[in-house]
mmCIF file of C-alpha atoms in Angstrom:
data_model
loop_
_atom_site.group_PDB
_atom_site.id
_atom_site.type_symbol
_atom_site.label_atom_id
_atom_site.label_comp_id
_atom_site.label_asym_id
_atom_site.label_seq_id
_atom_site.Cartn_x
_atom_site.Cartn_y
_atom_site.Cartn_z
ATOM 1 C CA MET A 1 -30.389 19.348 -40.778
ATOM 2 C CA TYR A 2 -31.191 20.283 -37.236
ATOM 3 C CA ILE A 3 -28.394 18.183 -35.969
ATOM 4 C CA GLY A 4 -28.105 19.965 -32.732
ATOM 5 C CA GLU A 5 -31.754 19.997 -32.054
ATOM 6 C CA ILE A 6 -31.785 16.118 -32.669
ATOM 7 C CA ILE A 7 -28.894 15.581 -30.245
ATOM 8 C CA ALA A 8 -30.512 17.843 -27.692
ATOM 9 C CA LEU A 9 -33.719 15.793 -27.908
ATOM 10 C CA PHE A 10 -31.577 12.596 -27.466
ATOM 11 C CA VAL A 11 -30.200 14.305 -24.327
ATOM 12 C CA ALA A 12 -33.560 14.636 -22.858
ATOM 13 C CA VAL A 13 -34.329 10.940 -23.654
ATOM 14 C CA SER A 14 -31.180 10.016 -22.085
ATOM 15 C CA TRP A 15 -31.631 11.924 -19.039
ATOM 16 C CA THR A 16 -35.279 10.383 -18.820
ATOM 17 C CA ALA A 17 -33.470 6.826 -18.827
ATOM 18 C CA THR A 18 -31.288 7.917 -16.183
ATOM 19 C CA ALA A 19 -34.139 9.066 -13.861
ATOM 20 C CA LEU A 20 -36.074 5.604 -14.417
ATOM 21 C CA PHE A 21 -33.082 3.488 -13.752
ATOM 22 C CA ALA A 22 -32.054 5.684 -10.723
ATOM 23 C CA GLU A 23 -35.561 5.323 -9.208
ATOM 24 C CA VAL A 24 -35.314 1.269 -9.328
ATOM 25 C CA ALA A 25 -31.774 1.196 -8.076
ATOM 26 C CA SER A 26 -32.411 3.892 -5.168
ATOM 27 C CA LYS A 27 -35.580 1.841 -4.004
ATOM 28 C CA ARG A 28 -33.278 -1.106 -3.917
ATOM 29 C CA MET A 29 -30.196 0.114 -2.588
ATOM 30 C CA GLY A 30 -31.015 3.232 -0.681
ATOM 31 C CA SER A 31 -29.885 6.745 -1.295
ATOM 32 C CA LEU A 32 -26.491 6.712 0.211
ATOM 33 C CA PRO A 33 -25.063 3.251 -1.001
ATOM 34 C CA LEU A 34 -26.385 4.121 -4.296
ATOM 35 C CA ASN A 35 -24.763 7.477 -4.650
ATOM 36 C CA THR A 36 -21.294 6.062 -3.188
ATOM 37 C CA VAL A 37 -21.378 3.404 -5.854
ATOM 38 C CA ARG A 38 -22.690 5.833 -8.668
ATOM 39 C CA MET A 39 -19.923 8.365 -7.882
ATOM 40 C CA THR A 40 -17.307 5.644 -7.949
ATOM 41 C CA MET A 41 -18.644 4.492 -11.460
ATOM 42 C CA SER A 42 -18.653 8.064 -12.637
ATOM 43 C CA LEU A 43 -15.118 8.794 -11.585
ATOM 44 C CA ALA A 44 -13.760 5.779 -13.555
ATOM 45 C CA LEU A 45 -15.638 6.762 -16.669
ATOM 46 C CA LEU A 46 -14.463 10.328 -16.280
ATOM 47 C CA ALA A 47 -10.799 9.153 -15.676
ATOM 48 C CA MET A 48 -10.968 7.281 -18.802
ATOM 49 C CA THR A 49 -12.322 10.253 -20.697
ATOM 50 C CA LEU A 50 -9.571 12.524 -19.474
ATOM 51 C CA TRP A 51 -6.873 10.201 -20.159
ATOM 52 C CA LEU A 52 -8.071 10.044 -23.753
ATOM 53 C CA THR A 53 -8.726 13.709 -24.297
ATOM 54 C CA MET A 54 -6.163 15.387 -21.827
ATOM 55 C CA GLY A 55 -3.425 12.657 -21.813
ATOM 56 C CA ALA A 56 -3.909 12.145 -17.953
ATOM 57 C CA PRO A 57 -6.721 10.587 -16.002
ATOM 58 C CA TYR A 58 -7.064 13.770 -13.717
ATOM 59 C CA PRO A 59 -7.958 17.398 -14.325
ATOM 60 C CA ARG A 60 -4.853 19.016 -15.622
ATOM 61 C CA TYR A 61 -4.159 22.839 -15.393
ATOM 62 C CA ALA A 62 -6.965 23.135 -12.445
ATOM 63 C CA ASP A 63 -5.514 25.622 -9.648
ATOM 64 C CA GLY A 64 -6.514 26.377 -6.179
ATOM 65 C CA GLN A 65 -9.414 28.613 -6.904
ATOM 66 C CA THR A 66 -10.790 26.149 -9.491
ATOM 67 C CA TRP A 67 -10.679 23.336 -7.076
ATOM 68 C CA LEU A 68 -12.273 25.587 -4.288
ATOM 69 C CA TRP A 69 -15.381 26.640 -6.246
ATOM 70 C CA LEU A 70 -15.961 23.294 -8.138
ATOM 71 C CA VAL A 71 -15.587 21.464 -4.654
ATOM 72 C CA LEU A 72 -18.431 23.821 -3.371
ATOM 73 C CA SER A 73 -20.285 23.115 -6.454
ATOM 74 C CA GLY A 74 -19.779 19.308 -5.830
ATOM 75 C CA VAL A 75 -20.950 19.603 -2.106
ATOM 76 C CA VAL A 76 -24.214 21.560 -2.886
ATOM 77 C CA GLY A 77 -24.937 19.827 -6.365
ATOM 78 C CA TYR A 78 -23.696 16.300 -5.651
ATOM 79 C CA VAL A 79 -23.657 15.517 -2.049
ATOM 80 C CA ILE A 80 -26.901 17.341 -1.027
ATOM 81 C CA GLY A 81 -28.621 17.572 -4.361
ATOM 82 C CA ASP A 82 -28.186 14.013 -5.447
ATOM 83 C CA TYR A 83 -28.867 12.856 -1.899
ATOM 84 C CA CYS A 84 -32.100 14.649 -2.017
ATOM 85 C CA LEU A 85 -32.955 13.568 -5.492
ATOM 86 C CA MET A 86 -32.542 9.874 -4.602
ATOM 87 C CA GLN A 87 -34.566 10.140 -1.460
ATOM 88 C CA GLY A 88 -37.156 12.155 -3.583
ATOM 89 C CA TYR A 89 -37.382 9.101 -5.918
ATOM 90 C CA ILE A 90 -37.908 6.750 -3.110
ATOM 91 C CA TYR A 91 -40.843 8.747 -1.798
ATOM 92 C CA ILE A 92 -42.417 10.201 -4.942
ATOM 93 C CA GLY A 93 -40.940 8.389 -7.821
ATOM 94 C CA SER A 94 -38.767 9.624 -10.613
ATOM 95 C CA ARG A 95 -41.737 11.218 -12.591
ATOM 96 C CA PHE A 96 -42.444 13.934 -9.796
ATOM 97 C CA GLY A 97 -38.788 13.995 -8.850
ATOM 98 C CA GLN A 98 -37.946 15.305 -12.323
ATOM 99 C CA LEU A 99 -40.872 17.665 -12.241
ATOM 100 C CA PHE A 100 -39.227 19.379 -9.146
ATOM 101 C CA MET A 101 -35.862 19.659 -11.012
ATOM 102 C CA THR A 102 -37.407 22.411 -13.133
ATOM 103 C CA LEU A 103 -36.899 24.302 -9.826
ATOM 104 C CA SER A 104 -33.061 24.501 -10.956
ATOM 105 C CA ALA A 105 -33.697 27.218 -13.535
ATOM 106 C CA PRO A 106 -35.299 29.828 -11.320
ATOM 107 C CA THR A 107 -32.756 28.994 -8.662
ATOM 108 C CA ALA A 108 -29.994 29.402 -10.961
ATOM 109 C CA ALA A 109 -31.394 32.691 -12.204
ATOM 110 C CA LEU A 110 -31.469 34.180 -8.676
ATOM 111 C CA THR A 111 -28.417 32.754 -7.551
ATOM 112 C CA GLY A 112 -26.597 34.130 -10.575
ATOM 113 C CA ARG A 113 -28.034 37.631 -9.890
ATOM 114 C CA LEU A 114 -26.795 37.540 -6.184
ATOM 115 C CA LEU A 115 -23.377 35.862 -6.734
ATOM 116 C CA LEU A 116 -22.312 37.025 -10.148
ATOM 117 C CA GLY A 117 -24.572 40.288 -10.768
ATOM 118 C CA GLU A 118 -26.354 38.836 -13.754
ATOM 119 C CA GLN A 119 -29.261 40.569 -14.976
ATOM 120 C CA MET A 120 -32.647 38.996 -14.773
ATOM 121 C CA ARG A 121 -34.948 39.727 -17.669
ATOM 122 C CA PRO A 122 -38.810 40.386 -17.069
ATOM 123 C CA LEU A 123 -39.467 37.208 -18.989
ATOM 124 C CA ALA A 124 -37.295 35.157 -16.533
ATOM 125 C CA ILE A 125 -39.450 36.469 -13.632
ATOM 126 C CA VAL A 126 -42.669 35.335 -15.664
ATOM 127 C CA GLY A 127 -40.849 31.825 -15.983
ATOM 128 C CA MET A 128 -40.338 31.484 -12.245
ATOM 129 C CA VAL A 129 -44.207 32.224 -11.616
ATOM 130 C CA VAL A 130 -45.209 29.778 -14.580
ATOM 131 C CA THR A 131 -42.921 26.981 -13.388
ATOM 132 C CA LEU A 132 -44.046 27.236 -9.954
ATOM 133 C CA GLY A 133 -47.651 27.273 -11.120
ATOM 134 C CA GLY A 134 -47.066 24.174 -13.112
ATOM 135 C CA ILE A 135 -45.584 22.415 -10.282
ATOM 136 C CA ALA A 136 -48.436 23.446 -7.872
ATOM 137 C CA MET A 137 -51.025 22.314 -10.333
ATOM 138 C CA SER A 138 -49.411 18.800 -10.477
ATOM 139 C CA ILE A 139 -49.194 18.290 -6.769
ATOM 140 C CA LEU A 140 -52.152 20.159 -5.358
ATOM 141 C CA SER A 141 -55.856 19.425 -5.484
ATOM 142 C CA LYS A 142 -59.004 20.888 -4.155
ATOM 143 C CA LYS A 143 -61.406 18.632 -2.226
ATOM 144 C CA ASP A 144 -64.247 19.785 0.296
ATOM 145 C CA ASN A 145 -63.319 23.462 -0.207
ATOM 146 C CA SER A 146 -59.690 22.941 1.005
ATOM 147 C CA VAL A 147 -56.461 22.370 -0.902
ATOM 148 C CA ARG A 148 -54.430 19.418 -0.123
ATOM 149 C CA LEU A 149 -51.263 17.710 -1.264
ATOM 150 C CA ASN A 150 -51.247 14.752 -3.455
ATOM 151 C CA LEU A 151 -47.806 13.677 -2.359
ATOM 152 C CA PRO A 152 -45.858 12.912 0.810
ATOM 153 C CA ARG A 153 -44.577 15.870 2.466
ATOM 154 C CA LYS A 154 -40.971 14.228 2.629
ATOM 155 C CA GLY A 155 -40.865 13.538 -0.989
ATOM 156 C CA ILE A 156 -41.753 16.999 -1.766
ATOM 157 C CA PHE A 157 -39.033 18.512 0.578
ATOM 158 C CA PHE A 158 -36.371 16.263 -0.715
ATOM 159 C CA ALA A 159 -37.297 16.732 -4.576
ATOM 160 C CA ALA A 160 -37.582 20.506 -4.140
ATOM 161 C CA MET A 161 -34.268 20.618 -2.294
ATOM 162 C CA ALA A 162 -32.770 18.531 -5.334
ATOM 163 C CA GLY A 163 -33.947 21.022 -7.891
ATOM 164 C CA ILE A 164 -32.743 24.051 -5.707
ATOM 165 C CA CYS A 165 -29.285 22.428 -5.101
ATOM 166 C CA GLN A 166 -28.904 21.683 -8.824
ATOM 167 C CA GLY A 167 -29.447 25.298 -9.721
ATOM 168 C CA PHE A 168 -27.326 26.734 -7.021
ATOM 169 C CA GLY A 169 -24.438 24.189 -8.023
ATOM 170 C CA LEU A 170 -24.739 25.072 -11.702
ATOM 171 C CA VAL A 171 -23.728 28.642 -10.693
ATOM 172 C CA LEU A 172 -21.036 27.579 -8.532
ATOM 173 C CA SER A 173 -19.688 25.443 -11.197
ATOM 174 C CA LYS A 174 -19.805 28.380 -13.587
ATOM 175 C CA VAL A 175 -17.486 30.521 -11.297
ATOM 176 C CA GLY A 176 -15.328 27.406 -10.940
ATOM 177 C CA LEU A 177 -14.946 27.098 -14.807
ATOM 178 C CA GLU A 178 -14.207 30.557 -15.145
ATOM 179 C CA HIS A 179 -11.300 30.225 -12.864
ATOM 180 C CA TYR A 180 -10.438 27.089 -14.810
ATOM 181 C CA ASP A 181 -10.211 29.058 -18.118
ATOM 182 C CA ALA A 182 -7.893 31.551 -16.494
ATOM 183 C CA ALA A 183 -5.556 28.907 -15.115
ATOM 184 C CA ILE A 184 -5.359 27.206 -18.593
ATOM 185 C CA ALA A 185 -4.571 30.592 -20.214
ATOM 186 C CA ALA A 186 -1.881 31.371 -17.400
ATOM 187 C CA ALA A 187 -0.272 27.752 -18.281
ATOM 188 C CA GLY A 188 -0.042 29.122 -21.736
ATOM 189 C CA ALA A 189 -2.367 26.247 -23.273
ATOM 190 C CA SER A 190 -4.788 26.946 -26.024
ATOM 191 C CA GLN A 191 -8.494 25.747 -25.558
ATOM 192 C CA GLN A 192 -8.735 25.522 -29.339
ATOM 193 C CA ALA A 193 -5.927 22.960 -29.714
ATOM 194 C CA ALA A 194 -5.586 19.334 -28.513
ATOM 195 C CA VAL A 195 -3.388 18.559 -25.597
ATOM 196 C CA GLU A 196 -0.026 17.269 -26.414
ATOM 197 C CA GLY A 197 0.013 13.668 -25.697
ATOM 198 C CA ALA A 198 -3.833 12.980 -25.802
ATOM 199 C CA LEU A 199 -5.026 9.846 -27.403
ATOM 200 C CA LEU A 200 -8.043 11.446 -28.763
ATOM 201 C CA PRO A 201 -7.013 15.053 -30.282
ATOM 202 C CA LEU A 202 -9.953 17.112 -29.454
ATOM 203 C CA PRO A 203 -9.883 20.730 -28.604
ATOM 204 C CA LEU A 204 -9.148 21.463 -24.950
ATOM 205 C CA TYR A 205 -12.547 23.180 -24.406
ATOM 206 C CA LEU A 206 -14.421 20.046 -25.041
ATOM 207 C CA ALA A 207 -12.525 18.113 -22.211
ATOM 208 C CA VAL A 208 -12.565 20.953 -19.648
ATOM 209 C CA PRO A 209 -16.274 20.327 -18.657
ATOM 210 C CA PHE A 210 -15.228 16.746 -17.938
ATOM 211 C CA ALA A 211 -12.675 17.693 -15.886
ATOM 212 C CA ALA A 212 -14.602 19.791 -13.928
ATOM 213 C CA THR A 213 -17.041 17.277 -13.350
ATOM 214 C CA MET A 214 -14.384 14.975 -12.144
ATOM 215 C CA ILE A 215 -13.471 17.353 -9.436
ATOM 216 C CA ARG A 216 -17.161 17.827 -8.478
ATOM 217 C CA ALA A 217 -17.537 13.858 -8.722
ATOM 218 C CA SER A 218 -14.521 13.344 -6.372
ATOM 219 C CA ILE A 219 -15.857 15.673 -3.612
ATOM 220 C CA GLY A 220 -19.246 13.941 -4.251
ATOM 221 C CA LEU A 221 -17.793 10.472 -3.632
ATOM 222 C CA ALA A 222 -15.728 11.520 -0.441
ATOM 223 C CA GLY A 223 -19.112 13.214 0.967
ATOM 224 C CA PHE A 224 -21.386 10.289 0.278
ATOM 225 C CA PHE A 225 -18.790 7.827 1.722
ATOM 226 C CA ALA A 226 -18.565 9.787 4.795
ATOM 227 C CA LEU A 227 -22.360 10.112 5.346
ATOM 228 C CA LEU A 228 -22.734 6.335 4.687
ATOM 229 C CA ALA A 229 -20.062 5.606 7.424
ATOM 230 C CA LEU A 230 -21.436 8.261 9.627
ATOM 231 C CA PHE A 231 -25.150 7.340 9.687
ATOM 232 C CA ASN A 232 -24.896 3.509 9.460
ATOM 233 C CA HIS A 233 -22.642 1.573 11.722
ATOM 234 C CA ASP A 234 -23.074 -1.505 9.496
ATOM 235 C CA TRP A 235 -22.033 0.648 6.230
ATOM 236 C CA LYS A 236 -19.952 -2.128 5.162
ATOM 237 C CA ALA A 237 -22.602 -4.597 5.206
ATOM 238 C CA LYS A 238 -24.971 -2.171 3.438
ATOM 239 C CA LEU A 239 -22.480 -1.415 0.603
ATOM 240 C CA SER A 240 -21.865 -5.142 0.176
ATOM 241 C CA HIS A 241 -25.629 -5.799 -0.185
ATOM 242 C CA ALA A 242 -25.884 -2.987 -2.466
ATOM 243 C CA VAL A 243 -23.121 -4.173 -4.998
ATOM 244 C CA HIS A 244 -24.381 -7.754 -4.804
ATOM 245 C CA ASP A 245 -27.876 -6.821 -5.908
ATOM 246 C CA ARG A 246 -27.844 -7.764 -9.587
ATOM 247 C CA LYS A 247 -30.868 -5.816 -10.673
ATOM 248 C CA ALA A 248 -30.031 -2.686 -8.838
ATOM 249 C CA MET A 249 -26.417 -2.683 -10.144
ATOM 250 C CA TRP A 250 -27.461 -2.964 -13.817
ATOM 251 C CA CYS A 251 -29.982 -0.202 -13.058
ATOM 252 C CA LEU A 252 -27.237 1.833 -11.556
ATOM 253 C CA LEU A 253 -24.941 1.171 -14.390
ATOM 254 C CA GLY A 254 -27.761 2.303 -16.750
ATOM 255 C CA ALA A 255 -28.212 5.571 -14.627
ATOM 256 C CA THR A 256 -24.463 6.314 -14.850
ATOM 257 C CA VAL A 257 -23.808 5.702 -18.534
ATOM 258 C CA PHE A 258 -27.015 7.460 -19.580
ATOM 259 C CA GLY A 259 -26.448 10.346 -17.186
ATOM 260 C CA PRO A 260 -22.912 11.560 -16.392
ATOM 261 C CA PHE A 261 -21.255 9.955 -19.341
ATOM 262 C CA ILE A 262 -23.514 9.943 -22.477
ATOM 263 C CA GLY A 263 -26.031 12.656 -21.261
ATOM 264 C CA VAL A 264 -23.218 15.196 -20.510
ATOM 265 C CA SER A 265 -21.217 14.277 -23.600
ATOM 266 C CA ALA A 266 -24.252 14.514 -25.798
ATOM 267 C CA SER A 267 -25.254 17.914 -24.116
ATOM 268 C CA LEU A 268 -21.769 19.550 -24.816
ATOM 269 C CA LEU A 269 -22.067 18.264 -28.549
ATOM 270 C CA ALA A 270 -25.450 19.612 -28.948
ATOM 271 C CA THR A 271 -24.367 23.174 -27.870
ATOM 272 C CA GLN A 272 -21.783 22.955 -30.704
ATOM 273 C CA TYR A 273 -24.497 22.574 -33.389
ATOM 274 C CA THR A 274 -27.437 24.700 -32.004
ATOM 275 C CA SER A 275 -27.858 27.726 -29.797
ATOM 276 C CA THR A 276 -27.489 27.377 -25.964
ATOM 277 C CA GLY A 277 -31.130 28.428 -25.385
ATOM 278 C CA ILE A 278 -32.689 26.006 -27.862
ATOM 279 C CA ALA A 279 -30.482 23.203 -26.541
ATOM 280 C CA GLN A 280 -31.444 23.950 -22.779
ATOM 281 C CA THR A 281 -35.100 24.260 -23.822
ATOM 282 C CA LEU A 282 -35.075 20.765 -25.486
ATOM 283 C CA PHE A 283 -33.141 19.534 -22.250
ATOM 284 C CA ALA A 284 -35.856 20.547 -20.161
ATOM 285 C CA LEU A 285 -38.512 18.272 -21.828
ATOM 286 C CA THR A 286 -37.304 15.548 -19.353
ATOM 287 C CA PRO A 287 -40.432 15.888 -16.991
ATOM 288 C CA VAL A 288 -42.756 15.599 -19.928
ATOM 289 C CA LEU A 289 -41.039 12.752 -21.541
ATOM 290 C CA ILE A 290 -40.760 10.676 -18.437
ATOM 291 C CA ILE A 291 -44.684 10.648 -17.931
ATOM 292 C CA ALA A 292 -45.472 7.790 -20.304
ATOM 293 C CA PRO A 293 -42.593 5.254 -19.474
ATOM 294 C CA ALA A 294 -42.984 5.968 -15.693
ATOM 295 C CA ALA A 295 -46.755 4.977 -16.125
ATOM 296 C CA LEU A 296 -46.119 2.042 -18.020
ATOM 297 C CA LEU A 297 -43.111 0.474 -16.218
ATOM 298 C CA PHE A 298 -44.228 1.380 -12.630
ATOM 299 C CA HIS A 299 -47.915 1.064 -13.175
ATOM 300 C CA GLN A 300 -48.676 4.799 -12.069
ATOM 301 C CA ARG A 301 -52.059 6.226 -12.514
ATOM 302 C CA VAL A 302 -51.410 9.596 -14.325
ATOM 303 C CA THR A 303 -54.100 12.377 -14.355
ATOM 304 C CA VAL A 304 -54.610 15.046 -16.849
ATOM 305 C CA ARG A 305 -54.009 17.668 -14.227
ATOM 306 C CA GLU A 306 -50.612 16.266 -13.764
ATOM 307 C CA VAL A 307 -49.799 16.097 -17.387
ATOM 308 C CA VAL A 308 -50.872 19.614 -17.890
ATOM 309 C CA GLY A 309 -49.174 20.884 -14.672
ATOM 310 C CA ALA A 310 -45.757 19.238 -16.106
ATOM 311 C CA VAL A 311 -46.284 20.863 -19.350
ATOM 312 C CA ILE A 312 -46.792 24.273 -17.732
ATOM 313 C CA SER A 313 -43.745 23.836 -15.606
ATOM 314 C CA VAL A 314 -41.512 22.951 -18.443
ATOM 315 C CA ALA A 315 -42.907 25.914 -20.390
ATOM 316 C CA GLY A 316 -41.810 28.275 -17.576
ATOM 317 C CA VAL A 317 -38.347 26.748 -17.828
ATOM 318 C CA CYS A 318 -38.330 27.441 -21.600
ATOM 319 C CA LEU A 319 -39.047 31.085 -20.839
ATOM 320 C CA PHE A 320 -35.766 31.424 -19.290
ATOM 321 C CA PHE A 321 -34.013 30.642 -22.679
ATOM 322 C CA THR A 322 -36.255 32.627 -25.016
#
């Protein structure tokens, strides 16, 4: 029936919608106000989810080590990574921003090797080269016997940092989840059973990723709010202007719902019906799927070279999961 594969494709479409909504909102609000409001929305949705699945609107069973690693992951993946991603959207748009997110796979592989001692297969090294080659093909061109960038340097820097931080943050999250599993076991709870008192009696292992995300989002909100207040003496006015921009808020709501809520939920569901490798490969289609709607909605000129480069970059990511 290919249920898992269909759900995984839906996740890629969902994340494509997230990127498009976020591009519009980031250009109207600015990166810091957007991320501050987005983290607030995310926490509200996550608290509701945990209340239904864990019987409390906070991450139950999480101990100090769990909080430590997931807070570190939130700083890297959310505060630095999401700030850079939204800044990248402002300078180069969501289409190229999502292309650079393919850097998360090689970054995760390298970081996993350094922090966790995970082995890197030869095919993963080939995948790194192919991914970088696809990105280079999309952003470089040759003119008058010289190679030049087709995108602003600031946009490239922020988008590349976003991809790197996502990969690094993913590995830190993995460490945090391992500590979370140990804390649950120490508390005598079973991950295969529903939590007593939960309104939605799902196995605990399905709720744990949402609980971990809530810890990351909490530090994300604190970090973005601190940066907003630190770098803007009129931060109250900026935040007020952001929340009163109806178009921006609707787009931000769309980015929040399709991203950390529906996207994350569906990605977890996909891995229950198909292998992780197949799911991750289909998730990685976002940089290709986003080309047509970005060109249509934002009237962007798309070259054959850019399309081929995006396909090659995604193919490189796929090599990590084969």
